[in-house]
Short mmCIF file of C-alpha atoms in Angstrom, two decimals:
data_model
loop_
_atom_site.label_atom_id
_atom_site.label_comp_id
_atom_site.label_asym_id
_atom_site.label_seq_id
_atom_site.Cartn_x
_atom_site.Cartn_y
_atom_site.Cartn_z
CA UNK A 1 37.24 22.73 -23.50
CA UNK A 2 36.66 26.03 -22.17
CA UNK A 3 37.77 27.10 -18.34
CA UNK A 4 34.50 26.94 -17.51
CA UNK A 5 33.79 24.03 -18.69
CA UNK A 6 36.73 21.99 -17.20
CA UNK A 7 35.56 24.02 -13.57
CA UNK A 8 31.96 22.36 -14.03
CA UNK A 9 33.07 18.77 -14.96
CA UNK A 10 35.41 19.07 -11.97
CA UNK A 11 33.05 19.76 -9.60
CA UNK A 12 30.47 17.31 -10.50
CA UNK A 13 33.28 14.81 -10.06
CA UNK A 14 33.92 16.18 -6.86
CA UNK A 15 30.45 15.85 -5.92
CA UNK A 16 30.68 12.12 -6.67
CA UNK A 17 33.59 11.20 -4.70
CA UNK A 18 32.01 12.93 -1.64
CA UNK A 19 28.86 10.92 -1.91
CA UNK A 20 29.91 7.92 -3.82
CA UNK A 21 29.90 5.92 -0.24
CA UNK A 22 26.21 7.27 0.93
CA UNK A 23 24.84 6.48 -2.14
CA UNK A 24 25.80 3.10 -3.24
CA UNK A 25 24.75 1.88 0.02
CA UNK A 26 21.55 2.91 0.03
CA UNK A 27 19.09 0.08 -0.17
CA UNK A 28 16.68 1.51 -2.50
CA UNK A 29 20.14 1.91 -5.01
CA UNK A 30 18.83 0.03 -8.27
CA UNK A 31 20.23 -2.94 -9.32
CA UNK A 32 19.83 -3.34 -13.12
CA UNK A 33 18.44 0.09 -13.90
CA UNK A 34 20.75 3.33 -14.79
CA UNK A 35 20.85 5.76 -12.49
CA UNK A 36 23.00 9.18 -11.58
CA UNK A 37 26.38 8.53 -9.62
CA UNK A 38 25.30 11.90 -7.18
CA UNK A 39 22.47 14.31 -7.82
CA UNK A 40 18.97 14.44 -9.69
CA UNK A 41 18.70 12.62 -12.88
CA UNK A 42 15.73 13.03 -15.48
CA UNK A 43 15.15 12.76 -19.24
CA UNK A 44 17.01 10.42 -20.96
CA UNK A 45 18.76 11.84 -23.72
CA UNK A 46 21.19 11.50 -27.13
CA UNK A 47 19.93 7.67 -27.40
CA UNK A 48 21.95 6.11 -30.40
CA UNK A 49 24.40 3.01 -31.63
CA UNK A 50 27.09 4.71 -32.41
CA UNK A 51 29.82 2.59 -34.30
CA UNK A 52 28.40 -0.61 -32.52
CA UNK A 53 28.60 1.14 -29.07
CA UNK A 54 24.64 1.63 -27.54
CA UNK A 55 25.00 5.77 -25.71
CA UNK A 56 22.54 6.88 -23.60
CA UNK A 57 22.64 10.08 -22.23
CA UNK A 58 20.59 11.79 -19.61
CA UNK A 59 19.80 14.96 -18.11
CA UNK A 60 21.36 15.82 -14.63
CA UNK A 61 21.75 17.74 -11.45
CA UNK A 62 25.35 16.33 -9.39
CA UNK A 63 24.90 19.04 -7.23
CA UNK A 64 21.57 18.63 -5.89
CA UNK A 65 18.42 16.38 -5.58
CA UNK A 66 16.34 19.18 -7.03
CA UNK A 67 16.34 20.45 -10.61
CA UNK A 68 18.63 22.91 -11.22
CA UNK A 69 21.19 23.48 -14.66
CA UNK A 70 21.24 20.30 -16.06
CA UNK A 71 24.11 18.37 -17.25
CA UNK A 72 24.35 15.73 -19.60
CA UNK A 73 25.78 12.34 -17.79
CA UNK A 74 26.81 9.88 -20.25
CA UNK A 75 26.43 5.30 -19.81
CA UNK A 76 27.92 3.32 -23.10
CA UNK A 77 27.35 -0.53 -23.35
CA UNK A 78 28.39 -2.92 -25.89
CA UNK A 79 24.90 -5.08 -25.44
CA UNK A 80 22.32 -2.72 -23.17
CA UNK A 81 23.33 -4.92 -20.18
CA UNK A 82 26.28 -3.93 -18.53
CA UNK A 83 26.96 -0.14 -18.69
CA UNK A 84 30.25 2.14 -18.26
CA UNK A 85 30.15 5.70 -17.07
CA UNK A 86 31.71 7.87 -19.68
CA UNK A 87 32.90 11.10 -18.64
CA UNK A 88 30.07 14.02 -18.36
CA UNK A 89 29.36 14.82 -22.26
CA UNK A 90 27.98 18.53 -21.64
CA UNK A 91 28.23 21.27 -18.96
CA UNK A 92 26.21 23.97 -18.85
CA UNK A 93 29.13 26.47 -19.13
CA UNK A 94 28.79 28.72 -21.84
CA UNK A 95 26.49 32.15 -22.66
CA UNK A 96 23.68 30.09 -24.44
CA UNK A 97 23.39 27.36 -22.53
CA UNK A 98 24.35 28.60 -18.54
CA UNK A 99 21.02 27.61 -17.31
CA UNK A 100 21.48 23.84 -18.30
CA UNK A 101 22.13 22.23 -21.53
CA UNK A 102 18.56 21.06 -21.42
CA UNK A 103 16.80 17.51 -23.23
CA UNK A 104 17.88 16.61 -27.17
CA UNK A 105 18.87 13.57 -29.27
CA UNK A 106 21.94 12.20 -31.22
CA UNK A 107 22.80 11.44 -34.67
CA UNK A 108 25.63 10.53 -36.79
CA UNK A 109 26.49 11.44 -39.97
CA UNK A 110 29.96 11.12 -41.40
CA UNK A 111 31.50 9.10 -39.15
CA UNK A 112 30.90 11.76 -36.61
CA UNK A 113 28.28 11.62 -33.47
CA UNK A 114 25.97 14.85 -33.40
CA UNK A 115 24.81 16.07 -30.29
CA UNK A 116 21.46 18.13 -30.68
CA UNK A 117 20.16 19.90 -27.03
CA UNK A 118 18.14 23.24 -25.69
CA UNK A 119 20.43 25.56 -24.35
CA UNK A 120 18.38 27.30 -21.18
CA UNK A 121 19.12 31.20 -20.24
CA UNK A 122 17.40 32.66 -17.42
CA UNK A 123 17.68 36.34 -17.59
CA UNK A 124 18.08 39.18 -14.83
CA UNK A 125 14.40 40.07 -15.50
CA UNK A 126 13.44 36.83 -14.36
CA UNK A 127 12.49 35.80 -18.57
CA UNK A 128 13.88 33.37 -20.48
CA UNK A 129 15.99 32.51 -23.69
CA UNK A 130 16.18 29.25 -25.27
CA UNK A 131 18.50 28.25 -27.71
CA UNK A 132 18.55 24.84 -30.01
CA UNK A 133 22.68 23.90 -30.10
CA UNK A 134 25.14 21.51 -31.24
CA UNK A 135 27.94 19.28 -30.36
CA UNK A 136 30.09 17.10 -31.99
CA UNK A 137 32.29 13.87 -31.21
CA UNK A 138 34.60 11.73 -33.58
CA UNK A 139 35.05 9.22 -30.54
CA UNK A 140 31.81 9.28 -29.06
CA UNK A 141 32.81 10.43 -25.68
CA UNK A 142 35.06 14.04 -25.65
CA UNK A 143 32.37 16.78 -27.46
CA UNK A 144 32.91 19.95 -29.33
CA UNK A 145 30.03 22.49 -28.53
CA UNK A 146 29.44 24.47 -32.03
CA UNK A 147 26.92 26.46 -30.36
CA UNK A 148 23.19 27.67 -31.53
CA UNK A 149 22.14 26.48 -34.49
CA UNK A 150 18.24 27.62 -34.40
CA UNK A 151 16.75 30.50 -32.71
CA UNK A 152 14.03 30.81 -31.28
CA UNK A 153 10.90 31.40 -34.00
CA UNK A 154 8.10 33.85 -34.21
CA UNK A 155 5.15 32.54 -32.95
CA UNK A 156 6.24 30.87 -29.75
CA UNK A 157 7.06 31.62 -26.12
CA UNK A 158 10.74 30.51 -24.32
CA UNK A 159 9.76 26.95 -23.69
CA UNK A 160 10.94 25.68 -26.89
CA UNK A 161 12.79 22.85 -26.42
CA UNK A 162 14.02 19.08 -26.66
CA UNK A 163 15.20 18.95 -30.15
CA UNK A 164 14.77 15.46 -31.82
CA UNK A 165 16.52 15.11 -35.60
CA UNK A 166 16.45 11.68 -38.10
CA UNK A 167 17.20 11.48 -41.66
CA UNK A 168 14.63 11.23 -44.11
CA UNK A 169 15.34 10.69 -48.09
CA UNK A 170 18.61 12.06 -47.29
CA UNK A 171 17.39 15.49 -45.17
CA UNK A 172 17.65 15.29 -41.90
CA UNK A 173 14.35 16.51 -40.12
CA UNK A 174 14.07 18.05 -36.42
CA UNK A 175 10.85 18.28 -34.41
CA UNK A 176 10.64 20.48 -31.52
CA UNK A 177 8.39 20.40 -28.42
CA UNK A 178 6.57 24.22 -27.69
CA UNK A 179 4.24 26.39 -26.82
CA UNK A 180 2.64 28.80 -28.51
CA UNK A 181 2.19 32.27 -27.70
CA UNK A 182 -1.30 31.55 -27.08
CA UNK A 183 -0.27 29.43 -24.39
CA UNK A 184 -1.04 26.05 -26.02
CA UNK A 185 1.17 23.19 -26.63
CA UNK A 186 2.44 22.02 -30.33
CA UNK A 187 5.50 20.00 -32.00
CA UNK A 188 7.06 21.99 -34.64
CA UNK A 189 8.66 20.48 -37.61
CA UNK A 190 11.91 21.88 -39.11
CA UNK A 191 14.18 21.06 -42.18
CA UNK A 192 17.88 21.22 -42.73
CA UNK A 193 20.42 19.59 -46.00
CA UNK A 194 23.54 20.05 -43.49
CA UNK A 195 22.82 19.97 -39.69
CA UNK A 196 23.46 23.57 -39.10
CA UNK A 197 21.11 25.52 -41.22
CA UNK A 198 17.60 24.78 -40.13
CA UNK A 199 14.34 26.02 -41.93
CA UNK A 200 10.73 25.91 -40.29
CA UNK A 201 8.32 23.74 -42.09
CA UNK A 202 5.58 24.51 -39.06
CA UNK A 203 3.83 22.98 -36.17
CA UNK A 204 2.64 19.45 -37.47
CA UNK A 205 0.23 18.72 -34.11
CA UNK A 206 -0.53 20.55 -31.21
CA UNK A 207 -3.70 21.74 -28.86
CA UNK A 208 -6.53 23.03 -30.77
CA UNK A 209 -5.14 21.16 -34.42
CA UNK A 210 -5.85 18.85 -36.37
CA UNK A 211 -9.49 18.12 -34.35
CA UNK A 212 -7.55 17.62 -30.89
CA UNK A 213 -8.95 20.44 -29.02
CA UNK A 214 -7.87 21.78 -25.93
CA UNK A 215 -4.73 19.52 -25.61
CA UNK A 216 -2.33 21.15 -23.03
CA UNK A 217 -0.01 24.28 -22.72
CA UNK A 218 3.10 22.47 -23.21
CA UNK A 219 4.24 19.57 -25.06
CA UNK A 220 7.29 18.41 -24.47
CA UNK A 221 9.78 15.61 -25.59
CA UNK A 222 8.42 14.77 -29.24
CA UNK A 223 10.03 12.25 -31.30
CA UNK A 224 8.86 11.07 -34.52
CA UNK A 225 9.32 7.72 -35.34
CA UNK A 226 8.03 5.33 -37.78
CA UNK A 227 6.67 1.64 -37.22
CA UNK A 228 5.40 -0.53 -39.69
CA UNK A 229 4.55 2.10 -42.46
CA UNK A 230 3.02 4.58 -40.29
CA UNK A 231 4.74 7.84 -38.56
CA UNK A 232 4.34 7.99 -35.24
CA UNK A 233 4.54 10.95 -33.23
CA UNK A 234 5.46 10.59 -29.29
CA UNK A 235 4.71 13.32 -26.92
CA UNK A 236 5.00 14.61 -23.43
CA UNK A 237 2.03 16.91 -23.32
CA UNK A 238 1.95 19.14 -19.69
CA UNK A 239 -1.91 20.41 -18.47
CA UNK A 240 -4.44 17.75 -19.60
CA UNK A 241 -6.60 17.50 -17.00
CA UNK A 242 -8.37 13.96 -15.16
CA UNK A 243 -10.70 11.98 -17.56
CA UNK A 244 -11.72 8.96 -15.85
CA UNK A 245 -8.20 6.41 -15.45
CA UNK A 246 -7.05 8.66 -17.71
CA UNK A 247 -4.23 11.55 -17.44
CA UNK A 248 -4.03 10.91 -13.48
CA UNK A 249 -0.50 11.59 -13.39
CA UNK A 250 0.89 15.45 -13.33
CA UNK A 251 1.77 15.00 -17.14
CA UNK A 252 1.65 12.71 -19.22
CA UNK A 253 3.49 10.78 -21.66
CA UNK A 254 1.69 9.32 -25.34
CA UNK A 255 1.35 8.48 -29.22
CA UNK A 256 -0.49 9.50 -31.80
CA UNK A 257 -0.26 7.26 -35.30
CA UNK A 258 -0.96 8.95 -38.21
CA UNK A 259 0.50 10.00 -41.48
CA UNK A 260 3.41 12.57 -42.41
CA UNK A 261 3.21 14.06 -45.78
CA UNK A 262 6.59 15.51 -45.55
CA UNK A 263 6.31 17.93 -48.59
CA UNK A 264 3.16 19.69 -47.00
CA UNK A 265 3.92 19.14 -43.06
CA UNK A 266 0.47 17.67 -42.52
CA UNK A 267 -0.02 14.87 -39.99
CA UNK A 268 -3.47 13.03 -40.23
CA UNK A 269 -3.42 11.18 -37.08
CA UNK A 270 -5.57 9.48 -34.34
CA UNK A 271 -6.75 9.91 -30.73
CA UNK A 272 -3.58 9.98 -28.27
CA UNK A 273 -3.07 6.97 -26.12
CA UNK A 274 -0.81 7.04 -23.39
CA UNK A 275 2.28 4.57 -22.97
CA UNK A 276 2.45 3.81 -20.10
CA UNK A 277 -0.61 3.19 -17.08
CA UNK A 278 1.92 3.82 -13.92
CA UNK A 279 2.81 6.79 -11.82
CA UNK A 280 6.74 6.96 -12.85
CA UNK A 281 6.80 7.14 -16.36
CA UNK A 282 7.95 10.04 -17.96
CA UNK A 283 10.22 12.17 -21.43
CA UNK A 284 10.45 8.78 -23.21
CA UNK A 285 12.60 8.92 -26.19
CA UNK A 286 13.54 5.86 -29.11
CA UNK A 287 16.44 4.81 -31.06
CA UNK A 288 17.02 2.51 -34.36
CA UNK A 289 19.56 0.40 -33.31
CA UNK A 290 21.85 -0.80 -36.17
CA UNK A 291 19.54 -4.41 -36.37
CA UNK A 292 16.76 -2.37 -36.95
CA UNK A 293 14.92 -2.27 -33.94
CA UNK A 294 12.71 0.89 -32.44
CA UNK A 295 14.30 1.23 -28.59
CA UNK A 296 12.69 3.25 -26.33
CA UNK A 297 14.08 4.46 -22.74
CA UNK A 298 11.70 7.11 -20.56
CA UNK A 299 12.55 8.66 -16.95
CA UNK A 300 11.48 6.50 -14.04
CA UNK A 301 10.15 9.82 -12.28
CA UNK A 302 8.17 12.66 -13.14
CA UNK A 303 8.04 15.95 -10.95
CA UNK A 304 5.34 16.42 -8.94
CA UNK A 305 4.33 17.80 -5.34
CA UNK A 306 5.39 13.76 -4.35
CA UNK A 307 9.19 14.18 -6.27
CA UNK A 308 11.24 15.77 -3.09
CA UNK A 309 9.90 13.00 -0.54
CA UNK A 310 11.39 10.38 -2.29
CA UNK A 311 13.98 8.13 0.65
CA UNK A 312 16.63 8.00 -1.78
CA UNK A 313 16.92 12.01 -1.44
CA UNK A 314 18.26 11.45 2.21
CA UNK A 315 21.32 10.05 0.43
CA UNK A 316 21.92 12.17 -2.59
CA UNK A 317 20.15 10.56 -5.85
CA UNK A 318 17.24 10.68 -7.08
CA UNK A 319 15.72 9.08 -9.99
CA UNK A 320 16.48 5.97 -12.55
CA UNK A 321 15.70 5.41 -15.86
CA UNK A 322 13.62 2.50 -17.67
CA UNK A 323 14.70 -0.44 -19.02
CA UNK A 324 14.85 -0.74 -22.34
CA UNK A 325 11.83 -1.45 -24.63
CA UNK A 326 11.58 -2.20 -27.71
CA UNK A 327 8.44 -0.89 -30.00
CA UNK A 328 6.05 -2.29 -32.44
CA UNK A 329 3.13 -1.36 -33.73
CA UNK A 330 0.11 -4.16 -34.20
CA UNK A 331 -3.44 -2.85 -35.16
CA UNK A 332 -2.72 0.70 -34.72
CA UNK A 333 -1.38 0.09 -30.93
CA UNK A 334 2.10 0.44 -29.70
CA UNK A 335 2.93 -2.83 -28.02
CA UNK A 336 5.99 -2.67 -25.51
CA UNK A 337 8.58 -5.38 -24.61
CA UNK A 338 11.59 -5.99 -22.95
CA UNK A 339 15.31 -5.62 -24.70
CA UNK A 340 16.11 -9.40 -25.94
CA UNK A 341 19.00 -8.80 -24.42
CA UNK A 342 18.19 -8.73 -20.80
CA UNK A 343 17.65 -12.07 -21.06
CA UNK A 344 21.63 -12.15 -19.94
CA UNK A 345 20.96 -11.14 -16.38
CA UNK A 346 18.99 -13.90 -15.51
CA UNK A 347 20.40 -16.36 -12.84
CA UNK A 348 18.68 -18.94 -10.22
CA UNK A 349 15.42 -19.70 -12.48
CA UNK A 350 12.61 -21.09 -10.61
CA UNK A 351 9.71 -22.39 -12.17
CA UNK A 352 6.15 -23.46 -10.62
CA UNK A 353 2.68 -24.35 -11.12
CA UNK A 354 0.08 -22.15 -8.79
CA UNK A 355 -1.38 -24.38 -5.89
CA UNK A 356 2.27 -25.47 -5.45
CA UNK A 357 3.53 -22.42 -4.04
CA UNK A 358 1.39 -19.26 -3.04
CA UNK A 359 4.52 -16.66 -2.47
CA UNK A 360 8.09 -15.96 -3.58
CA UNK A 361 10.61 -15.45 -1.24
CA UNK A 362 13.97 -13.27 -1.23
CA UNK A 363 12.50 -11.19 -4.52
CA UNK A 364 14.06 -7.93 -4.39
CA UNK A 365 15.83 -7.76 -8.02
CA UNK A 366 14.15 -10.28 -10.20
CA UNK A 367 12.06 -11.18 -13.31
CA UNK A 368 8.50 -13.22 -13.20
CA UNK A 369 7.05 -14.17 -15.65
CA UNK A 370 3.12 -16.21 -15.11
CA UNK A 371 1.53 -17.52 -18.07
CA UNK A 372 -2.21 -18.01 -17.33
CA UNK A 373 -3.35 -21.46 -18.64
CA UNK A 374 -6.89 -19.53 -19.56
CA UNK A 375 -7.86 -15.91 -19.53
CA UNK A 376 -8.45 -14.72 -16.16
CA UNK A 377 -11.90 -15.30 -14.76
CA UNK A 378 -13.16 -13.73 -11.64
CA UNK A 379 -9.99 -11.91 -9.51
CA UNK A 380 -6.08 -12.20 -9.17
CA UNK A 381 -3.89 -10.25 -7.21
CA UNK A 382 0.00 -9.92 -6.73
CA UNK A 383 1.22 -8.17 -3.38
CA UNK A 384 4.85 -6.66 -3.52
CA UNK A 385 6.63 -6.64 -0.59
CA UNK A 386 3.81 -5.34 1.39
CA UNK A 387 4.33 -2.16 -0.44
CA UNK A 388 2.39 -2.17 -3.76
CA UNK A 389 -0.44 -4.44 -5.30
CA UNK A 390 -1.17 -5.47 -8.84
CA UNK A 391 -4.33 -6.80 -9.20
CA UNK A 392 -7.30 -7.72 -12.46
CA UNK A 393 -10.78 -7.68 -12.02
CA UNK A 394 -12.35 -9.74 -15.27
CA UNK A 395 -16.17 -8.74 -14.30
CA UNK A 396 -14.69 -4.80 -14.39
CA UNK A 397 -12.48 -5.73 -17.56
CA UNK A 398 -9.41 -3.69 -15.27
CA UNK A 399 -5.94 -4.09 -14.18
CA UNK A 400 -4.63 -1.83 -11.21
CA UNK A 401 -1.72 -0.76 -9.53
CA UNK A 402 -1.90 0.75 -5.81
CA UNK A 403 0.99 1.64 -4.08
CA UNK A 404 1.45 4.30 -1.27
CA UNK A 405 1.79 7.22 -1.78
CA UNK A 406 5.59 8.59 -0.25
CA UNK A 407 4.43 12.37 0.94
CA UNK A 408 0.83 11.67 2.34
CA UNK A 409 1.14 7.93 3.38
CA UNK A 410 -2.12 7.32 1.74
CA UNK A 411 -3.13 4.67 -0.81
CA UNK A 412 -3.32 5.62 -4.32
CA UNK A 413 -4.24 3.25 -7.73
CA UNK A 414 -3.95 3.69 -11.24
CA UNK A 415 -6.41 1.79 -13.15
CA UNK A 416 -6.80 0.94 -16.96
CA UNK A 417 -9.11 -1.36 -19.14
CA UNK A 418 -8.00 -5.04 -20.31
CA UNK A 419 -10.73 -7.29 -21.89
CA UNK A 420 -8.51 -10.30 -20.76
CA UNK A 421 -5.50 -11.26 -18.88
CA UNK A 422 -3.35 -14.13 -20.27
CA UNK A 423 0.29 -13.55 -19.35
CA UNK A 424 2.29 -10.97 -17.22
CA UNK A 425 6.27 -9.97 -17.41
CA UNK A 426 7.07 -8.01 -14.20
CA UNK A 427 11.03 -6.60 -13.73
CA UNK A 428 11.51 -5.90 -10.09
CA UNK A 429 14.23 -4.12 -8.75
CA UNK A 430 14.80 -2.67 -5.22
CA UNK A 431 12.44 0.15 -5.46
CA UNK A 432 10.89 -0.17 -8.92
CA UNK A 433 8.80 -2.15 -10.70
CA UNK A 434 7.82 -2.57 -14.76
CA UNK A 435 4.74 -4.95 -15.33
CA UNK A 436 4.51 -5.50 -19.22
CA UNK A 437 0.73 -6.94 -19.49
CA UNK A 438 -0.22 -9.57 -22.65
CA UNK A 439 2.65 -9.24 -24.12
CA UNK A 440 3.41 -5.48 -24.02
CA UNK A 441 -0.15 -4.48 -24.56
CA UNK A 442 0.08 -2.80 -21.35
CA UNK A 443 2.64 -1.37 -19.02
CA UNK A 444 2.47 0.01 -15.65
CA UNK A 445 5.74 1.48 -14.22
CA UNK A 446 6.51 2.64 -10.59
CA UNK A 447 8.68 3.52 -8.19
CA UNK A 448 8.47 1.81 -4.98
CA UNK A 449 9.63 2.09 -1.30
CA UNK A 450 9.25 -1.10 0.29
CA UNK A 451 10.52 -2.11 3.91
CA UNK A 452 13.94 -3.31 3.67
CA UNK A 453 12.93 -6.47 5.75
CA UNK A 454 10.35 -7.71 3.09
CA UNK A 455 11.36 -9.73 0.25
CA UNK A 456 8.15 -11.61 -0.56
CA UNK A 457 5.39 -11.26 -2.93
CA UNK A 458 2.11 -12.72 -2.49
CA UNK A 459 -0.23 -14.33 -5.17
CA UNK A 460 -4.07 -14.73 -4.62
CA UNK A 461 -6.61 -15.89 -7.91
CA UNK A 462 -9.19 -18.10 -9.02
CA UNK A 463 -7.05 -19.09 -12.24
CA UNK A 464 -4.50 -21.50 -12.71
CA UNK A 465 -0.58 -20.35 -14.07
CA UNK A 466 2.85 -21.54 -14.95
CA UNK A 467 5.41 -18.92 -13.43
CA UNK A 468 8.38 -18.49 -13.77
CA UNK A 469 11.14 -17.03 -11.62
CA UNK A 470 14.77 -15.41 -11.85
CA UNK A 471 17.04 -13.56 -10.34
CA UNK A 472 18.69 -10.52 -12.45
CA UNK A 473 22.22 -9.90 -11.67
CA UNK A 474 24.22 -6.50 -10.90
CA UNK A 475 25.54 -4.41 -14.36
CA UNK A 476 26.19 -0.88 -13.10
#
């Protein structure tokens, strides 16, 4: 470890002590969800099992609630449930990185774990460099930067970033989200036999290809994954504008399924759909845990004009990350569900038929689940703590979310269509909430700022339920 480096780590750690009081009393502090000790998380990053151990990393600021050069913070976990804080993987200390050691991915290959991640220069001119770089761990925890391992190509602008790499008929394979010097957003495809010598195969999607049309001038975040024979390529495209319930967020976060012919680097693929029908949703990025399973984490946040309003800000965090999810594919649609394994933080269950009880009491960090004995006819509503409201209008065929809005105090909905509603999984915690519709057919995740004195939700509909309640225990 350089001096440089060491100088960082320390004071980040500084940082923590000095807040660690403010912040873990705050009562918006997340209960179940992970979250930065100090400072301004975002992306989640490096997701892998490494040697049975589940890593996530994540992208972060300890020394301010704004976004500034990143950091990589580092949670392990033997089962996705209860989490350590590992000492901070990456500081942004050296020449190609000094602006942040921005988003990547992990990988292991001989026993070793491979960190992949944008280094960010700002220049005195006020332009840009961007590097693609390397680390490397035997332990999983204490990292060797081996610096750049891929320039920046012809073709492209600065923002080139957020490497992702998996192995493929023994070559490992690293897509890349840019944009092009045209000012349009693409994810480019590269090759490699040995991690550190990387050859472009070309952009494989991207505005204006493939049919898309006009498509955004950045796309950030891709990851290529595959699900039940089919590639699928996940995206974080920046400047699509409004189209209907669509895209009403600042960016946006989606899939497109399609077909990889890895000799030619054509992708044949579909219209994109987005993941997830909330505000906070946001860089999502997957893992193939050693069972098998596709896991996907995303940032509970996205910047926009709302971002430095947030209450938690007052106390010096900002920002949480999903739960984890894991992926399948059914009829061409990505269907999202809960980690089996948070099944271990239930406590207290509670279980109900509606007409015996109308609201839930003390709900602040919970699971409910409400199994509809018939599809929903006519309306049904769920209030949350006087703060948000879920509700499904059959006649419209459309489920909505309305919440206020933080900055202007004004009420503001996202809205999708659903044919039918049969069952609902909702994860509450303090100040968030993840509503997995039908089985993961839909999601809608948000942040939340309810009064502290409100613990109840409220349930109004024409249609009978079972539902079932429990309380989800502590882990961070």
């Amino acid at each position: 470890m350089t001096e440089r480096e060491s100088l960082l780590k320390e004071q980040a750690y500084t940082e923590i002590k000095k807040y660690e009081k403010r912040v873990q009393q705050d009562p918006y502090r997340l209960s179940y969800h992970l979250m930065p000790p100090v400072g301004l998380l975002n992306d989640p990053n490096g997701l892998i099992q490494f040697n049975g151990v589940y890593h996530v990393f994540y992208q972060w600021n300890p020394f301010a609630t704004t976004h500034g050069a990143k950091f990589w913070g580092h949670y392990s976990s033997v089962d996705m449930v209860r989490w350590k804080e590992e000492p901070i993987a990456l500081a942004p200390s050296e020449w190609y990185e000094k602006n942040g050691c921005y988003s990547g991915s992990a990988v292991e290959s001989d026993g070793k774990l491979y960190l992949f991640y944008t280094g960010n220069v700002k220049l005195d001119d006020s332009t840009r460099e961007t590097n693609q770089c390397l680390a490397v761990s035997t332990d999983g925890v204490s990292f060797e930067k081996k610096g750049p391992v891929l320039k920046l190509p012809a073709g492209y602008t600065a923002h080139f970033r957020d490497p992702k790499i998996w192995n493929k008929n023994d070559r490992w394979y690293m897509i890349i989200g840019a944009q092009t010097l045209e000012g349009k957003g693409a994810a480019v495809l590269f090759v490699s036999n040995d991690l550190y010598h990387w050859e472009e195969l070309g952009p494989i999607a991207g505005s204006g290809m493939n049919g898309l049309g006009d498509f955004g001038y950045m796309w950030e975040c891709p990851d290529l994954i595959q699900l039940q024979g089919k590639e699928v390529l996940l995206v974080s495209p920046q400047g699509l504008e409004p189209k209907g319930h669509l895209y009403n967020n600042l960016f946006q976060s989606g899939y497109f399924v399609g077909d990889l012919d890895y000799k030619t680097a054509q992708f044949q693929y579909g219209d994109f759909v987005e993941l997830d029908r909330g505000f906070d949703f946001y860089a999502p990025q997957t893992f193939t845990d050693e069972s098998g399973r596709v896991i996907l984490y995303a940032w509970m946040g996205i910047t926009d004009e709302s971002e430095p309003y947030q209450p938690t800000v007052a106390n010096n965090w900002v920002h949480a990350l999903t739960i984890p999810r894991e992926l399948e594919l059914r009829d061409g649609q990505i269907f999202q569900n809960p980690a089996e394994e948070l099944k271990k933080l239930r406590q207290d269950e509670v279980r109900f038929d509606y007409g015996e009880h109308e609201s839930l009491d003390e709900v602040c960090a919970a699971e409910v689940e409400l199994d509809f004995a018939e599809a929903v006819a006519g309306s049904f509503e769920m209030n949350f703590r006087g703060e948000a409201v879920l509700s499904y209008d059959s006649s419209k065929q459309e489920m909505s979310l309305l919440r206020r809005n933080i900055k202007t105090g004004w009420s503001e909905k996202r809205v999708c269509r659903l044919d039918s509603l049969m069952k609902l999984q909702i994860f509450i915690d303090y100040s968030s909430l993840e509503i997995f519709v039908n089985g993961g057919q839909e999601v809608f995740t948000a942040r939340y700022f309810p009064q502290s004195e409100n613990h109840t939700i409220t349930i109004n509909g024409t249609t009978s339920f079972r539902l079932k309640k429990w309380n989800l225990g502590g882990v961070i």
